[in-house]
Coordinates of C-alpha atoms in Angstrom, one line a residue:
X30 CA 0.0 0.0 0.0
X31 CA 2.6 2.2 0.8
X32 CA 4.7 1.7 -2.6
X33 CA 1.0 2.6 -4.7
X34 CA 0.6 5.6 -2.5
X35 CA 4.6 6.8 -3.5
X36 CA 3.9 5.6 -7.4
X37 CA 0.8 8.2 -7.0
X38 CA 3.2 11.5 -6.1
X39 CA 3.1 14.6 -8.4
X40 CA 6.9 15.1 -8.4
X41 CA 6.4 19.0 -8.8
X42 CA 3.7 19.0 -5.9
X43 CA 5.9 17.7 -3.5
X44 CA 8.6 19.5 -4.2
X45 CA 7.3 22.6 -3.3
X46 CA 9.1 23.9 -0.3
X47 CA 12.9 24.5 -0.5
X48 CA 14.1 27.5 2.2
X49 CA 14.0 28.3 6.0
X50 CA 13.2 31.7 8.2
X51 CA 10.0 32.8 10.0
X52 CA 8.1 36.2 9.5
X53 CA 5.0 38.0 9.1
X54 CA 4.8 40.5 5.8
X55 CA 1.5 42.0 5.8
X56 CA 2.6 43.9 9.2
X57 CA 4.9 46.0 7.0
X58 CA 2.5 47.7 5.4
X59 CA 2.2 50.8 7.8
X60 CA 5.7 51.0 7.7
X61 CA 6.6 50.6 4.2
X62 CA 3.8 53.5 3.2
X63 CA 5.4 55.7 6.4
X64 CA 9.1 55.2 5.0
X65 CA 8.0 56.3 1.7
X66 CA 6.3 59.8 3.1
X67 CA 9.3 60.8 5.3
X68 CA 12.2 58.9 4.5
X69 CA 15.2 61.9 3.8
X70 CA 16.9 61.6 0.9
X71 CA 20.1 59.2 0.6
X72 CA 23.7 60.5 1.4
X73 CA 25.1 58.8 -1.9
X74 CA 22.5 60.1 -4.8
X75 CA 24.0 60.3 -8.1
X76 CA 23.5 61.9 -11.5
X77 CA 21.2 61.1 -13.9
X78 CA 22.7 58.3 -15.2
X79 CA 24.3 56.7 -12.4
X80 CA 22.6 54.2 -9.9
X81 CA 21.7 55.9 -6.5
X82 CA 23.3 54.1 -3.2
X83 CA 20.2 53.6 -0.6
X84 CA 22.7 50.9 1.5
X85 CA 22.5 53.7 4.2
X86 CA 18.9 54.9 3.4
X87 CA 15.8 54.0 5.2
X88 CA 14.2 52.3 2.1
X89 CA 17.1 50.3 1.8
X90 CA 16.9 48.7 5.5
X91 CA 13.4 48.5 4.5
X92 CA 14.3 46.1 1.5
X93 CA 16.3 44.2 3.3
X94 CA 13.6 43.6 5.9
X95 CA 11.1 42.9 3.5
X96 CA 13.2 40.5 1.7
X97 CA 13.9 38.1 4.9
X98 CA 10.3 38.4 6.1
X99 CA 9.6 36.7 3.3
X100 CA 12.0 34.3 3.0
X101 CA 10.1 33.6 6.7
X102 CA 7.1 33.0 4.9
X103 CA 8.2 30.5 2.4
X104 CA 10.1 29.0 5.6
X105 CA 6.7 28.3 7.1
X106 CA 4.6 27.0 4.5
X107 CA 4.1 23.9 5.4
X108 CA 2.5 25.0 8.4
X109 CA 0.7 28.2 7.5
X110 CA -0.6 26.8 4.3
X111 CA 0.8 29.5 2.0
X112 CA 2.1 28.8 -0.8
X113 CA 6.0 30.2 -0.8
X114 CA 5.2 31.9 -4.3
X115 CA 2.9 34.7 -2.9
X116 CA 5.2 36.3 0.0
X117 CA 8.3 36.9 -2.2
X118 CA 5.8 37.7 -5.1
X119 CA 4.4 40.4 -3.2
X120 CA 7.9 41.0 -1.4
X121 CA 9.6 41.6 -4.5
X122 CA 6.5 44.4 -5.7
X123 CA 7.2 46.8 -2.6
X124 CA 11.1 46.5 -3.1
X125 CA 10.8 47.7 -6.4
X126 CA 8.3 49.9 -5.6
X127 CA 10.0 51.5 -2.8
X128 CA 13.6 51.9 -5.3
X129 CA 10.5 53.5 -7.7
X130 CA 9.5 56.2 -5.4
X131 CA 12.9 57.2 -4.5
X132 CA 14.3 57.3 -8.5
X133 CA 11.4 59.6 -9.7
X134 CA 11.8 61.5 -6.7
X135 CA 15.6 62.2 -8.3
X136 CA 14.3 62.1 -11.6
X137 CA 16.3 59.2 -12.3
X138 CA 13.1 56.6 -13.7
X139 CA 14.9 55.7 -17.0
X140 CA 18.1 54.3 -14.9
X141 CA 16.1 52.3 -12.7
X142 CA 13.3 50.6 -16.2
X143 CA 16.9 49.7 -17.8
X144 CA 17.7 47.7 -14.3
X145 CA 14.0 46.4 -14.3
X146 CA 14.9 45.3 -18.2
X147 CA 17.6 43.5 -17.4
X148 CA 16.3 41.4 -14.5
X149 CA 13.0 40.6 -16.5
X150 CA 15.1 39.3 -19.5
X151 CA 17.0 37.3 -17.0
X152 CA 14.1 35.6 -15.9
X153 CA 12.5 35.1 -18.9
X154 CA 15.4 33.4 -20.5
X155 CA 15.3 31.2 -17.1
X156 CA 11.4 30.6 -17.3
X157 CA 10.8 29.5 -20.7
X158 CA 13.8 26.9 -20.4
X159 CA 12.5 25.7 -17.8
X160 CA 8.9 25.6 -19.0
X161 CA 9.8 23.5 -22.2
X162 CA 12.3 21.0 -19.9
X163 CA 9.7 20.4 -17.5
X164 CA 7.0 20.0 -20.1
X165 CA 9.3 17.6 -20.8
X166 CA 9.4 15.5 -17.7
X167 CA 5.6 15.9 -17.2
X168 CA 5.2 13.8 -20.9
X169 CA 7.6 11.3 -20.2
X170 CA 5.9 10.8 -16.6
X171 CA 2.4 10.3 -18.8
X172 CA 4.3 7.9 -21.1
X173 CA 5.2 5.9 -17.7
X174 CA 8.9 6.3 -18.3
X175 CA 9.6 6.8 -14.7
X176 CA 7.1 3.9 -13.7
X177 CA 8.8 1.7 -15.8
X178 CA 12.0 2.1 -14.5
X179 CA 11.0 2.1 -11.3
X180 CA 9.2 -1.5 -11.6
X181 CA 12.3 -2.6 -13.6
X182 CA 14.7 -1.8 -10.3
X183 CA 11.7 -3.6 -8.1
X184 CA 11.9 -6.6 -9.4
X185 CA 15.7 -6.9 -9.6
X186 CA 17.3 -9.6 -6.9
X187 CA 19.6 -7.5 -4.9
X188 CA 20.3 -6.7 -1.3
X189 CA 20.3 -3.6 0.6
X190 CA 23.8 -2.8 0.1
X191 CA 24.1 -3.4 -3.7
X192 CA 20.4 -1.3 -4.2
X193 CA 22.2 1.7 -2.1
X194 CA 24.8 1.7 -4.3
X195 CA 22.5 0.9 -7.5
X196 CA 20.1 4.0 -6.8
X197 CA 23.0 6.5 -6.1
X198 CA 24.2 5.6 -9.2
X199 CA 21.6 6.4 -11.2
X200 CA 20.6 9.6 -9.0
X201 CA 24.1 11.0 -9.8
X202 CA 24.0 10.1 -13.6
X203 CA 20.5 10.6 -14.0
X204 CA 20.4 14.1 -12.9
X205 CA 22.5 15.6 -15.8
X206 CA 19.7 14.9 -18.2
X207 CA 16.9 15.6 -15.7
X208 CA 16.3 17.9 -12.8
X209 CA 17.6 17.0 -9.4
X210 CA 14.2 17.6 -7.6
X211 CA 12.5 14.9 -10.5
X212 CA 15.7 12.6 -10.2
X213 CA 15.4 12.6 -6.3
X214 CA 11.8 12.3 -6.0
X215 CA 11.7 9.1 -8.4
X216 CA 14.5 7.4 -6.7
X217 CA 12.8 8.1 -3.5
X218 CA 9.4 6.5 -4.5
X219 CA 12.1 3.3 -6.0
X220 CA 13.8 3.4 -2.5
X221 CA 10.7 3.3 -0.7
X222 CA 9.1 0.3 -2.5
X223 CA 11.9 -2.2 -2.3
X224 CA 12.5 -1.1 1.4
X225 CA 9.0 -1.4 2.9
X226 CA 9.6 -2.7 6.3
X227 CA 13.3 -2.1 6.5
X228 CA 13.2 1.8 7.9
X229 CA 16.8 1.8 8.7
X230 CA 17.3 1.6 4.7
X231 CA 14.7 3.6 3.8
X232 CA 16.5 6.7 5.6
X233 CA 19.9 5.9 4.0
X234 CA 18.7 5.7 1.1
X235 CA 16.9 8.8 0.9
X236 CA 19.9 10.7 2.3
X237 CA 22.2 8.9 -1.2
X238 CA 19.7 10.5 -3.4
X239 CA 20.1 13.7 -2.1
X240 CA 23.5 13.6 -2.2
X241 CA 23.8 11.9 -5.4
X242 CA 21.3 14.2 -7.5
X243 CA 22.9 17.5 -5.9
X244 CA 26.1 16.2 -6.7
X245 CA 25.3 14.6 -10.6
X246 CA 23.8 18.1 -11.0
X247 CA 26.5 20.3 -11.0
X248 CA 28.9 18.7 -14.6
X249 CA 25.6 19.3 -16.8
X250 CA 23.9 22.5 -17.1
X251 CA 20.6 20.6 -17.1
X252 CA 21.0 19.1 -13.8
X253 CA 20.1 22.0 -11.5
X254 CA 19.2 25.5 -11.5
X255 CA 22.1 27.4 -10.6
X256 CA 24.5 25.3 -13.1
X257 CA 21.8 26.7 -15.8
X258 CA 21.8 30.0 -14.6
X259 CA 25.7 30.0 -15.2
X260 CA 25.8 28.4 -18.9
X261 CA 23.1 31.0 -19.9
X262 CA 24.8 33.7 -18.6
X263 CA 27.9 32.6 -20.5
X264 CA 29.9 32.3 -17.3
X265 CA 31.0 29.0 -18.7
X266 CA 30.4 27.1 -22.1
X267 CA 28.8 23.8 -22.5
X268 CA 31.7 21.3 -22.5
X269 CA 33.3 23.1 -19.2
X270 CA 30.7 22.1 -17.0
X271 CA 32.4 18.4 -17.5
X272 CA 35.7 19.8 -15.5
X273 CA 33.3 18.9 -12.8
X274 CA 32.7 15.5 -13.1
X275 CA 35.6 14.2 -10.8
X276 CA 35.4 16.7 -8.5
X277 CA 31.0 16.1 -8.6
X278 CA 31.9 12.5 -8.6
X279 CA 34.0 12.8 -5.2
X280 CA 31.2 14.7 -3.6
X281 CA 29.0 11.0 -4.3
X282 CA 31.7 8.8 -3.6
X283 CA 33.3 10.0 -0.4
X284 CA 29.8 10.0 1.7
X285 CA 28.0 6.6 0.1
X286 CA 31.5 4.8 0.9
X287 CA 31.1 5.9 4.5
X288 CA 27.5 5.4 5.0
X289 CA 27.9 2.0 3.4
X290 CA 28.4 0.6 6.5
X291 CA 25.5 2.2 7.6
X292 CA 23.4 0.4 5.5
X293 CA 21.5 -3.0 6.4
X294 CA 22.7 -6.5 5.5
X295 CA 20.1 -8.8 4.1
X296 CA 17.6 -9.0 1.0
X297 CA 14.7 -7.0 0.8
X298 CA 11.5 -9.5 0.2
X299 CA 10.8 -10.0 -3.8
X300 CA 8.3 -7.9 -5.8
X301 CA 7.0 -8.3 -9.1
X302 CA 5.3 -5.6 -10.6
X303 CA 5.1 -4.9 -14.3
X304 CA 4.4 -1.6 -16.2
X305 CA 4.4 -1.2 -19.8
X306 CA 5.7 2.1 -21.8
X307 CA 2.8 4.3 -23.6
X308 CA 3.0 4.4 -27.2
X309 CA 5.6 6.8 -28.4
X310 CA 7.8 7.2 -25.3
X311 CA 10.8 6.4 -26.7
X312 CA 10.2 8.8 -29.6
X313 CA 9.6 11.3 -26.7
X314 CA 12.7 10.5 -25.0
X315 CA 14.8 10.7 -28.5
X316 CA 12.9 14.4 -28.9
X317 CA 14.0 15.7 -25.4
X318 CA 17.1 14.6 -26.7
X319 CA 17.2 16.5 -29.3
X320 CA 16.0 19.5 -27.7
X321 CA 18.9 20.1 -25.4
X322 CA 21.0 19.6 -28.8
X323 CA 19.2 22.3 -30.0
X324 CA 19.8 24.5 -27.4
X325 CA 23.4 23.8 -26.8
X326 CA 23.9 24.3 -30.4
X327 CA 21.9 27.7 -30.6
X328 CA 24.3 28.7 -27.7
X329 CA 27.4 27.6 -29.1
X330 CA 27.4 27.9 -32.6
X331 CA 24.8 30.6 -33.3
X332 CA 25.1 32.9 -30.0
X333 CA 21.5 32.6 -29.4
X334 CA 19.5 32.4 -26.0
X335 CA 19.4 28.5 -25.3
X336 CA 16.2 29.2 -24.6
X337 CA 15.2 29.7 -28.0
X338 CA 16.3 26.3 -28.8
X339 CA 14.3 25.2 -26.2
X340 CA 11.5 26.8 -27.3
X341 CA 11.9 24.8 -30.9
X342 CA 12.6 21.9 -29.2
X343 CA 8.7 22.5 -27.7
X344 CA 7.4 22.9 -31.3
X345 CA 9.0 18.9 -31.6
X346 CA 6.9 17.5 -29.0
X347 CA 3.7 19.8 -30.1
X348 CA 3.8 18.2 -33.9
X349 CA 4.6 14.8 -32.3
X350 CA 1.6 15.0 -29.7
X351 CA -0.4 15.9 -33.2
X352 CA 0.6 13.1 -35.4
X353 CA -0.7 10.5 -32.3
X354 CA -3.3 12.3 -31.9
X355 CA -4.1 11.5 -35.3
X356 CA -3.3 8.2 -35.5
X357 CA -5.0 7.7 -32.2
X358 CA -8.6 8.4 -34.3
X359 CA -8.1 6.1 -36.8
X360 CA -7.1 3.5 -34.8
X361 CA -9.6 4.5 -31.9
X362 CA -7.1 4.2 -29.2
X363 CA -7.7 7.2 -26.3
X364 CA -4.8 5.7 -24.5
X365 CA -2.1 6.4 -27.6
X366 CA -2.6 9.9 -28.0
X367 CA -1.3 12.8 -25.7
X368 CA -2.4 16.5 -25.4
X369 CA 1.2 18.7 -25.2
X370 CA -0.8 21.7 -24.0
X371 CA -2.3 19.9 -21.3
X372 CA 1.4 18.7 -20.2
X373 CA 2.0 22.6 -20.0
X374 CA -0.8 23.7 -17.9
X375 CA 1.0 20.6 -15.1
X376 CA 3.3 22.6 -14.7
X377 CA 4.1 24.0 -10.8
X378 CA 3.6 27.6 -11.6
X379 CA 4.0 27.9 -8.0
X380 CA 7.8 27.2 -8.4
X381 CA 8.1 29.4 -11.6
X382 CA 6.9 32.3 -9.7
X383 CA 8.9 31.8 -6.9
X384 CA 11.7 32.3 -8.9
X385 CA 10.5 35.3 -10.0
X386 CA 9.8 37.0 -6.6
X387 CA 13.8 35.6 -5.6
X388 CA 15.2 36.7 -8.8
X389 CA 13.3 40.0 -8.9
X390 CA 13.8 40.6 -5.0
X391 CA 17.3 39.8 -5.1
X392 CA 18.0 42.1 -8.5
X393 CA 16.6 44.8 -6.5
X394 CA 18.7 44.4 -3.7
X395 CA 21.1 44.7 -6.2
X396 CA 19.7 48.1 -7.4
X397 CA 19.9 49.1 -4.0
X398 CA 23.8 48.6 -3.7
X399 CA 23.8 45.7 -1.1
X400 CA 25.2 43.4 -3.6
X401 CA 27.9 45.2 -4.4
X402 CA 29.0 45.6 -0.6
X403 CA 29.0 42.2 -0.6
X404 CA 30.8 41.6 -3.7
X405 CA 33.5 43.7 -1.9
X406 CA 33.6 42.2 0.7
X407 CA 33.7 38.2 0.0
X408 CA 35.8 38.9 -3.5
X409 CA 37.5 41.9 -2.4
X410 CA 38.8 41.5 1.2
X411 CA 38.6 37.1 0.6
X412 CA 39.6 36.2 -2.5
X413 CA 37.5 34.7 -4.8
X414 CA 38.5 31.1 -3.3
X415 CA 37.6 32.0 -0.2
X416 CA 34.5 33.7 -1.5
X417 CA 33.5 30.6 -3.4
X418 CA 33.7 27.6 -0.9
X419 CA 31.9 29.9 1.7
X420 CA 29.5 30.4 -0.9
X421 CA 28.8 26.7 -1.1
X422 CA 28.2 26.2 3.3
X423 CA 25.6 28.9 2.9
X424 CA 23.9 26.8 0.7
X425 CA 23.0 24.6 3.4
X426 CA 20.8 27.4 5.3
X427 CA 19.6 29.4 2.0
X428 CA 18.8 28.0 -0.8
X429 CA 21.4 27.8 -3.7
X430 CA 19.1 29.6 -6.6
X431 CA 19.0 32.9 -4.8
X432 CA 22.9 32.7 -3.8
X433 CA 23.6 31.6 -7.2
X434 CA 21.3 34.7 -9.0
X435 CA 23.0 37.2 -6.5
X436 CA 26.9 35.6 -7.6
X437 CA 25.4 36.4 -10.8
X438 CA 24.4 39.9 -10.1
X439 CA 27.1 40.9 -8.3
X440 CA 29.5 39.7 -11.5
X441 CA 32.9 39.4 -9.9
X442 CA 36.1 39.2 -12.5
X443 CA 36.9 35.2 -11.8
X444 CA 38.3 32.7 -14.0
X445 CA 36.8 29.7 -15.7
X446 CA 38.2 28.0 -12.6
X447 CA 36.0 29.9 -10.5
X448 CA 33.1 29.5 -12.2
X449 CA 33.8 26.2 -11.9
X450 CA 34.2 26.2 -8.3
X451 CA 31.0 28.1 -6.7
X452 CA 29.2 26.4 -9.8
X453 CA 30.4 23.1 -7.8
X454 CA 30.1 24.4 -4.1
X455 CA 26.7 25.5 -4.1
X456 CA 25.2 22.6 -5.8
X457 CA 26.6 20.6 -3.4
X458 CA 26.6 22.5 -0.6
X459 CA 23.0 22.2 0.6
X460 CA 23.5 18.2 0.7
X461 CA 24.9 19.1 3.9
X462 CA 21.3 19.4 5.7
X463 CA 17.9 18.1 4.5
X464 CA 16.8 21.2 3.9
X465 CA 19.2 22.8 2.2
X466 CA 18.1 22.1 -1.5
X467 CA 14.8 21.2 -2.8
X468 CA 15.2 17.9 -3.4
X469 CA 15.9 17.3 0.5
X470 CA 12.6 18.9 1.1
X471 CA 10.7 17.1 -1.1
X472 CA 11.8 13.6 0.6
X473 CA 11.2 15.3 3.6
X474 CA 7.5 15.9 2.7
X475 CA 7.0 12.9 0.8
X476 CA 8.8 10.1 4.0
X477 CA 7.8 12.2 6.9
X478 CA 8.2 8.9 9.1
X479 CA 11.5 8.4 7.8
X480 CA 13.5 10.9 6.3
X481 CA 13.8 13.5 8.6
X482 CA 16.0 16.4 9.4
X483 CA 17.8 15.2 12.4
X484 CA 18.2 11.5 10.1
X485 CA 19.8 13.5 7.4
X486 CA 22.0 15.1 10.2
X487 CA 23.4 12.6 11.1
X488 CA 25.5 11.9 8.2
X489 CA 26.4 15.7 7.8
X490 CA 29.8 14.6 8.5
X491 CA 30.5 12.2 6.3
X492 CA 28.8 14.0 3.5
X493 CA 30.7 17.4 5.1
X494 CA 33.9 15.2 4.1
X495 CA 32.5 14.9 0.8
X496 CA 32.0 18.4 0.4
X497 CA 35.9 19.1 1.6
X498 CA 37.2 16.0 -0.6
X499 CA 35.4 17.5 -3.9
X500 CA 36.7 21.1 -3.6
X501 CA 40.4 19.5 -2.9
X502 CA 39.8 17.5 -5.8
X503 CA 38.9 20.8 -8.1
X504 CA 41.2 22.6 -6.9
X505 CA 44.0 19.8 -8.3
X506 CA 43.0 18.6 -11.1
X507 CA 41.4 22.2 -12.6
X508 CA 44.4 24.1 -11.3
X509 CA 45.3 25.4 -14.9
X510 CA 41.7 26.9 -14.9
X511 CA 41.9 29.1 -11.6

């Protein structure tokens, strides 16, 4: 009963919460509207064309306090019931309405649209890839990819030990061609099958996955997030990202050989289930295929958004979803025949715009200056190693897409090398607790009995070790590159 309930699982609904704080926004508002009445005009204000500092101003502490309420919000969804989307939606409207006031008050409104530009075509390029590769996942799901797979690894013959090993494998190689969060989630539901009765496995093997995805994510630009945001922001091309498979490979390898003794002796007790693949799934699998071709070629070779490729890779999968269609009439057959459109409207729109009220909250703390005193101060006063690594720890109290978005912003002069490295540390960073990256807290709300924060703590040193061991082994064999 409890491996039906797991096949069940919308992988995007229960990977909705991904960051920690407490808070309550709407008592801002008396505040925010007093600030704006009687708030004196910064020390630091600029000409015409140059940004205005409000790091010392009123409106910017204001900001700043916004922006943390919020993130206590999305902190506390699970138990308030509100959805992390809408605080740091409406978190991200007041900050940039606040930096509006105070530019048209200096008659500086066409500085601050250009910075508004920017951030929106950030997102945008962000959003649509992500709309087209999770459009993706949602048709291979209805084509029972993942449910195939996942009775395939049931029924194999192997003990505890040897499935550890089997589904950590696959997390970390898996990954690269899907999301983490999907990667994780899927494992999970394999893990929790084959280990009904045995909790002691169960909770090891849902700390592998997270380790394993996190880590297989970071030498593919597909694999999370943040290692997108860098390819499309040219930080680093397409083939670079595999620099990172050693070090990436470490990060998996140093933790699952030290939990293996962890893990129970014995066989788990036999299942045989059987699923068979909807019509056309391999042809979707060889056209999501061909979509990230696209867009790696439209970023390589013509210097195009990937996203456009993306995009044309979408128009594959509509004309396919037509043609079975079709054939699905004259052959009468419902069950052949998928609707691409519908596959959209699946998505977790909750997720999307959560990265909108981060990326746009974050941008305009940017605006505001704060990133740049930071910048300063971690690749200034640090050094960009320094910087980088620390980068990664915080990953394991915030999540890595807004620490990721604000490296971005901030735009420090680093080497390839570099790129490499806080490209590396914060996707593996938040491995080191269960809540630092979403596809910790989506185990966590999918194996409440079992995977748990404390469980997950547990092993923080042996996947801290990890963490150590991969940034050592970066540093060596990428030396050239720093």
């Amino acid at each position: 009963m409890e491996s039906r309930k797991v096949m069940t699982f919308d992988s995007r609904r229960q990977g909705l919460t991904m960051l920690r704080f407490a808070g309550r926004l709407w008592m801002l508002a008396v505040p925010v509207f007093a600030l704006l009445l009687f708030a004196p005009a910064p020390l630091h204000a600029q000409e015409a064309a140059a940004r205005i500092d409000l790091t010392q101003h009123p409106v910017g502490y204001l900001a700043l306090l916004i922006f943390f309420v919020a993130y206590g919000f999305v902190a506390v969804e699970e138990i308030i019931q509100l959805r992390k989307s809408k605080p740091v939606m409406l978190a991200a409207g007041l900050i940039w309405a606040l930096l509006g006031v105070v530019y048209a008050a200096h008659g500086q409104s066409a500085v601050l649209e250009a910075a508004a530009k920017h951030v929106i075509l950030d997102y945008g390029e962000l959003m649509l890839f992500l709309v087209v590769a999770i459009t993706y996942v949602n048709t291979m799901q209805e084509r029972r990819v993942f449910a195939v797979l996942r009775a395939k690894l049931v029924s194999m013959k192997l003990s505890y030990r040897q499935l550890f090993w089997l589904v950590g494998g696959i997390a970390f190689f898996g990954c690269p061609m899907i999301d983490n969060l999907t990667t994780a989630l899927v494992m999970g539901a394999v893990v929790v099958a084959v280990g009904v009765g045995n909790y002691q496995f169960i909770v090891m093997g849902c700390i592998i996955i997270v380790v394993a995805a996190n880590a297989g994510g970071v030498y593919s630009p597909f694999g999370d997030v943040t290692s997108l945001m860098v390819w499309q922001k040219g930080k680093l091309e397409f083939l670079e990202f595999f620099h990172l498979f050693l070090p990436a490979l470490v990060n998996f390898l140093v933790p699952a050989t030290l939990m293996h003794f962890g893990v129970p002796k014995g066989m788990p007790e036999p299942v045989s289930e059987t699923r068979q693949l909807k019509h056309g799934a391999a042809v979707v699998i060889g056209l999501f295929a061909a979509t990230i071709a696209t867009a790696v070629a439209f970023k390589s070779i013509f210097s195009l958004p990937p996203a456009l490729g993306m995009m044309l890779g979408l128009g594959y999968l509509q004309m396919y979803s037509y043609i079975l269609q079709r054939i699905g009439r004259r052959r009468d057959d419902q069950d052949m025949a998928f609707d691409s459109l519908r596959e959209i409207r699946r998505l977790e729109w909750d997720t999307l715009l959560f990265f909108f009220g981060v990326i746009f909250a974050v941008g305009g703390l940017g605006v505001a200056g704060y990133l740049a005193l930071v910048s300063n101060f971690l690749y200034g006063d640090l050094g960009p190693t320094v910087a980088n690594i620390a980068i990664g720890v915080l990953g394991a109290a915030f999540d890595n897409i807004p620490l990721m978005f604000a490296v971005l912003t901030m735009n420090p002069d680093m080497s390839s090398g570099q790129w490499m490295l806080v490209t590396l540390s914060t996707g593996v960073g938040g491995s080191l607790v269960s809540i630092g990256t979403a596809a910790g807290v989506a185990l966590m709300g999918l194996l409440r009995n079992h995977y748990t924060f404390i469980n997950h703590l547990r092993w923080s040193w042996a996947i801290g070790l990890g963490y150590v061991a991969s940034i050592l082994t970066h540093l060596w064999i990428n030396a050239a590159l720093m």
